[in-house]
Coordinates of C-alpha atoms and ligand atoms in Angstrom, one line a residue:
M773 CA 0.0 0.0 0.0
T774 CA 1.1 3.5 -0.7
I775 CA -0.6 6.5 0.8
A776 CA -0.1 10.1 -0.4
F777 CA -0.4 12.8 2.2
V778 CA -1.0 16.0 0.3
T779 CA 0.5 19.4 1.2
S780 CA 1.5 22.6 -0.5
S781 CA 5.1 23.5 -1.3
T782 CA 5.0 26.5 0.9
H783 CA 3.3 24.9 3.9
R784 CA 5.0 21.5 4.0
P785 CA 7.6 22.6 6.6
Y786 CA 4.9 24.0 8.8
D787 CA 2.7 21.0 9.1
P788 CA 3.7 19.0 12.2
D789 CA 1.2 16.3 11.4
L790 CA 3.0 15.1 8.3
P791 CA 6.1 13.4 9.9
L792 CA 3.8 11.6 12.4
L793 CA 1.7 10.3 9.5
E794 CA 4.8 9.1 7.6
A795 CA 6.0 7.4 10.8
A796 CA 2.6 5.8 11.5
A797 CA 2.4 4.4 8.0
A798 CA 6.0 3.0 8.2
E799 CA 5.1 1.3 11.5
R800 CA 2.3 -0.5 9.7
G801 CA 4.5 -1.6 6.8
T802 CA 2.9 1.0 4.5
V803 CA 4.6 3.7 2.5
G804 CA 3.3 7.2 3.4
E805 CA 4.6 9.8 0.9
V806 CA 4.3 13.5 1.4
V807 CA 3.3 15.0 -2.0
V808 CA 2.6 18.6 -3.2
W809 CA -0.9 19.0 -4.8
D810 CA 0.2 21.1 -7.7
D811 CA 3.4 19.2 -8.6
P812 CA 2.9 18.3 -12.2
Q813 CA 5.2 15.3 -12.0
V814 CA 3.0 13.3 -9.6
D815 CA 1.1 10.3 -10.9
W816 CA -2.0 10.4 -8.6
S817 CA -3.3 7.1 -9.9
A818 CA -0.3 5.3 -8.4
Y819 CA -1.6 5.7 -4.8
D820 CA -4.0 3.5 -2.9
A821 CA -5.3 6.5 -1.1
V822 CA -4.6 10.3 -1.5
V823 CA -5.3 12.2 1.7
V824 CA -5.6 15.9 1.5
R825 CA -3.7 17.5 4.4
S826 CA -2.0 20.9 4.4
C827 CA -3.0 22.4 1.0
W828 CA -3.3 25.7 2.7
D829 CA -2.5 27.8 -0.4
Y830 CA -5.9 26.9 -1.9
I831 CA -7.5 30.1 -0.5
A832 CA -6.4 32.3 -3.4
R833 CA -6.6 29.3 -5.9
R834 CA -9.8 27.5 -4.9
K835 CA -11.0 26.8 -8.4
E836 CA -7.6 25.4 -9.4
F837 CA -7.5 23.3 -6.3
L838 CA -10.9 21.9 -6.9
A839 CA -10.1 21.2 -10.5
W840 CA -7.1 19.3 -9.4
A841 CA -9.2 17.4 -6.8
A842 CA -11.6 16.4 -9.6
T843 CA -8.7 14.5 -11.4
V844 CA -7.5 12.5 -8.4
P845 CA -8.8 8.9 -7.8
R846 CA -9.2 7.5 -4.3
L847 CA -9.2 11.1 -2.8
H848 CA -10.0 11.8 0.8
N849 CA -12.0 13.7 1.5
P850 CA -13.8 13.4 -1.8
L851 CA -14.3 16.3 -4.2
D852 CA -17.9 17.1 -3.3
V853 CA -17.0 17.3 0.4
L854 CA -14.0 19.6 -0.4
S855 CA -16.0 21.8 -2.6
W856 CA -18.8 22.2 -0.1
N857 CA -16.6 22.7 2.9
T858 CA -14.1 25.3 1.5
D859 CA -16.7 28.1 1.6
K860 CA -18.2 28.8 5.1
A861 CA -21.6 29.4 3.4
Y862 CA -22.0 25.7 4.5
L863 CA -22.7 27.1 8.0
R864 CA -26.1 28.4 6.8
Q865 CA -27.1 24.9 5.7
L866 CA -26.0 23.4 9.0
Q867 CA -27.9 26.0 10.9
D868 CA -31.0 25.3 8.8
A869 CA -30.6 21.6 9.6
G870 CA -30.6 22.4 13.4
V871 CA -26.9 22.8 14.3
P872 CA -26.3 25.6 16.7
I873 CA -23.8 28.1 15.1
I874 CA -22.5 31.5 16.0
E875 CA -25.2 34.1 15.2
T876 CA -24.1 35.3 11.8
L877 CA -25.1 38.2 9.5
W878 CA -24.1 37.8 5.8
D879 CA -22.8 40.5 3.5
V880 CA -23.5 43.3 6.0
T881 CA -23.4 46.8 4.5
V882 CA -22.9 50.2 6.1
G883 CA -25.8 51.1 8.3
D884 CA -27.1 47.5 8.8
D885 CA -28.3 46.6 12.3
L886 CA -25.5 44.6 14.0
G887 CA -27.4 43.8 17.2
D888 CA -26.5 44.9 20.7
H889 CA -22.9 43.6 21.1
D890 CA -19.6 45.0 22.5
E891 CA -17.5 43.5 19.8
W892 CA -17.9 41.9 16.4
V893 CA -15.8 39.6 14.2
V894 CA -15.9 40.1 10.4
K895 CA -14.5 37.5 8.1
P896 CA -14.8 36.2 4.5
T897 CA -16.5 32.9 3.9
I898 CA -13.5 31.6 2.0
S899 CA -10.5 31.8 4.3
S900 CA -8.3 29.9 6.7
G901 CA -5.8 30.7 9.3
S902 CA -7.9 33.8 10.2
K903 CA -6.8 35.7 7.1
D904 CA -8.8 38.8 6.4
T905 CA -10.5 38.3 9.7
A906 CA -10.7 40.9 12.5
R907 CA -12.3 41.8 15.8
W908 CA -13.8 45.2 16.0
S909 CA -15.2 47.3 18.9
S910 CA -17.2 49.7 16.8
R911 CA -20.0 49.2 14.4
E912 CA -18.3 51.6 12.0
E913 CA -15.2 49.5 11.7
A914 CA -17.2 46.3 11.4
W915 CA -19.4 47.9 8.6
A916 CA -16.3 49.1 6.8
H917 CA -14.5 45.8 6.9
S918 CA -17.6 43.9 5.7
A919 CA -18.3 46.4 2.9
E920 CA -14.7 46.1 1.8
L921 CA -14.9 42.3 1.5
V922 CA -18.2 42.6 -0.4
A923 CA -16.7 45.2 -2.7
A924 CA -13.9 42.8 -3.5
G925 CA -16.5 40.3 -4.6
R926 CA -16.3 38.1 -1.5
T927 CA -19.1 37.0 0.9
S928 CA -18.7 38.4 4.3
M929 CA -19.8 37.1 7.7
T930 CA -20.3 39.4 10.7
Q931 CA -20.7 37.8 14.2
P932 CA -20.7 38.9 17.8
Y933 CA -17.2 38.3 19.3
I934 CA -17.7 35.2 21.6
S935 CA -16.1 36.4 24.8
S936 CA -15.5 33.0 26.3
V937 CA -12.8 32.5 23.6
D938 CA -10.5 34.9 25.5
E939 CA -10.1 32.5 28.5
E940 CA -11.5 29.1 27.3
G941 CA -10.3 29.2 23.7
E942 CA -12.0 27.0 21.3
T943 CA -12.4 23.2 21.3
A944 CA -11.5 21.2 18.2
M945 CA -13.0 17.7 18.1
L946 CA -11.2 15.3 15.7
Y947 CA -13.0 12.4 14.0
F948 CA -11.4 9.7 11.9
A949 CA -13.8 7.7 9.7
G950 CA -16.6 9.0 11.9
T951 CA -15.1 7.8 15.2
F952 CA -14.1 10.4 17.8
S953 CA -10.3 10.5 18.1
H954 CA -9.2 13.4 20.3
A955 CA -9.9 17.0 21.2
I956 CA -7.6 20.0 21.8
R957 CA -7.9 23.5 23.1
K958 CA -6.9 26.2 20.8
G959 CA -6.1 29.6 22.3
P960 CA -7.7 32.9 21.3
L961 CA -6.4 34.3 18.0
L962 CA -8.0 37.8 17.6
Q963 CA -6.7 40.6 19.8
R964 CA -8.8 43.7 20.5
G965 CA -7.7 46.7 18.4
E966 CA -5.4 44.6 16.2
G967 CA -7.4 44.8 13.0
V968 CA -6.8 42.6 10.0
R969 CA -3.6 40.5 10.1
Q970 CA -2.5 37.8 7.7
D971 CA 0.2 36.2 9.8
R972 CA -1.6 34.6 12.7
D973 CA -0.6 31.1 13.6
S974 CA -3.4 29.0 15.0
R975 CA -1.1 26.2 15.9
E976 CA 0.9 28.2 18.5
E977 CA -1.2 27.5 21.5
I978 CA -2.5 23.9 21.4
T979 CA -3.1 21.6 24.4
P980 CA -5.0 18.3 24.7
R981 CA -8.5 18.7 26.2
T982 CA -11.1 16.3 27.4
P983 CA -14.4 17.4 25.9
T984 CA -17.6 17.6 28.0
S985 CA -20.5 15.3 27.2
Q986 CA -22.4 18.4 25.9
Q987 CA -19.6 19.1 23.5
R988 CA -19.6 15.5 22.3
E989 CA -23.3 15.6 21.8
V990 CA -23.0 18.7 19.6
S991 CA -20.1 17.5 17.6
D992 CA -21.7 14.0 17.1
H993 CA -24.8 15.9 15.9
V994 CA -22.7 17.9 13.4
M995 CA -21.2 14.7 12.0
E996 CA -24.6 13.1 11.6
T997 CA -26.0 16.2 10.0
V998 CA -23.3 16.6 7.5
M999 CA -23.7 13.0 6.4
S1000 CA -27.4 13.5 5.7
L1001 CA -27.0 16.9 4.2
L1002 CA -24.4 15.7 1.7
G1003 CA -26.0 12.3 1.2
L1004 CA -22.7 10.5 2.2
D1005 CA -22.9 6.8 2.7
Q1006 CA -19.6 6.9 4.7
A1007 CA -18.3 9.4 7.2
P1008 CA -15.5 11.6 6.0
L1009 CA -12.1 10.1 6.6
Y1010 CA -11.1 13.1 8.7
A1011 CA -13.2 15.8 10.2
R1012 CA -12.7 18.6 12.7
V1013 CA -15.5 20.1 14.6
D1014 CA -14.5 23.5 16.2
L1015 CA -16.7 24.6 19.1
V1016 CA -16.9 27.7 21.2
T1017 CA -19.1 28.3 24.3
A1018 CA -22.0 30.7 24.0
A1019 CA -23.0 33.1 26.7
D1020 CA -25.5 30.6 28.1
G1021 CA -22.9 27.9 28.4
A1022 CA -24.0 25.9 25.3
P1023 CA -21.4 24.6 22.9
I1024 CA -21.9 26.1 19.4
L1025 CA -20.2 25.5 16.1
I1026 CA -17.6 28.1 14.8
E1027 CA -16.3 26.0 12.0
L1028 CA -16.5 22.4 10.5
E1029 CA -13.3 21.5 8.8
L1030 CA -13.5 18.7 6.2
A1031 CA -10.9 20.0 3.7
E1032 CA -7.5 20.7 5.1
P1033 CA -7.7 20.9 8.9
S1034 CA -4.7 20.7 11.1
L1035 CA -5.3 17.5 13.0
F1036 CA -3.1 18.4 16.0
L1037 CA -1.5 14.9 15.9
P1038 CA 1.4 15.9 18.2
Q1039 CA -1.3 16.5 20.9
S1040 CA -3.5 13.5 20.0
G1041 CA -2.0 10.5 21.9
G1042 CA -1.7 8.2 19.0
G1043 CA -4.0 9.9 16.5
A1044 CA -1.7 9.5 13.5
G1045 CA -1.9 5.7 13.9
R1046 CA -5.7 5.8 14.2
L1047 CA -5.9 7.9 11.0
V1048 CA -3.5 5.6 9.1
D1049 CA -5.5 2.5 10.3
A1050 CA -8.7 4.2 9.0
V1051 CA -7.0 4.9 5.6
L1052 CA -5.9 1.3 5.3
E1053 CA -9.3 0.0 6.2
R1054 CA -10.9 2.2 3.6
A1055 CA -8.3 1.1 1.0
G1056 CA -9.2 -2.5 1.7
A1057 CA -5.9 -3.5 3.2
Ligands
ADP1037 N1 -17.3 35.1 16.5 C1 -16.1 34.9 17.0 N2 -15.8 35.1 18.3 C2 -14.6 34.9 18.8 N3 -13.5 34.5 18.1 C3 -13.7 34.3 16.8 C4 -15.0 34.4 16.2 N4 -14.8 34.2 14.8 C5 -13.5 33.9 14.7 N5 -12.9 33.9 15.8 C6 -11.4 33.7 16.0 O1 -10.8 33.8 14.7 C7 -10.2 32.5 14.4 C8 -10.5 32.2 12.9 O2 -11.8 32.1 12.6 P1 -12.5 30.8 12.0 O3 -14.0 31.1 11.9 O4 -12.1 29.6 12.8 O5 -11.9 30.8 10.5 P2 -10.6 30.1 9.9 O6 -10.0 29.3 11.0 O7 -11.0 29.4 8.8 O8 -9.7 31.3 9.6 C9 -10.9 31.5 15.4 O9 -10.0 30.4 15.6 C10 -11.1 32.3 16.6 O10 -10.0 32.5 17.4
MG1038 MG1 -10.8 28.1 12.5

């Protein structure tokens, strides 16, 4: 068996999951090769499984990335999942299907009612690593940021800043082949008064976390909902459900990552092995 773990040429050195996946594959007598998605030399049909990992340069090249994905056999997660999940507009569908998400206004323009909050977050629907995302303390700044995104042809989201994130951070719940693997705490990323920054690193402050039963209920519900929404007959090979805590204490969804999530394998207690086992099982090994 040969498994491709797919990255981008720029991000390969910054993905700490890759060496652990290579090692876990080797331990199982399988070849795990790290491969760059836009490398024209690669014969994708040569792999028993192609697992998308840190293709983080797709943000500015989403069409090209999805066109590539359409050509790759035995791709995880599959094209339709990648396509659906790389635009946070999917949150609307999850909300309509009963998943609790952060209250979100779409494509806010100057003068719109932003509700009675102290702070807001404005972000584009196609983004990762909190790019083009900022935390604002005034309506005027939130309006201007959203209007700027819309003027650039993007879809914008405006949300109240969830204040629990400052102390509690967010909780990322990892699932491999539909089975819960591990959870971590991710520290807060947006500083007050900082504005838009393109250089935040969400992997700086990661620690293992034991999720509450309420968090498990919500993340399991997210996983079931996505399967029925997308008509999947199999759970995605990898999934990350990111939760924050609302003012009333309830876990709510900030983001569902089915395309290229960091899996936080160094903090996972054996997660790389669990993922490789899931890949091998799916590949019929
Ligand atoms: N409404 C919000 N309240 C508090 N923090 C937020 C909110 N939205 C985003 N953030 C912060 O910004 C980060 C990036 O936002 P997120 O929605 O996860 O998009 P992405 O990770 O794709 O850039 C989050 O990890 C979190 O720290
Ligand atoms: Mg995120």
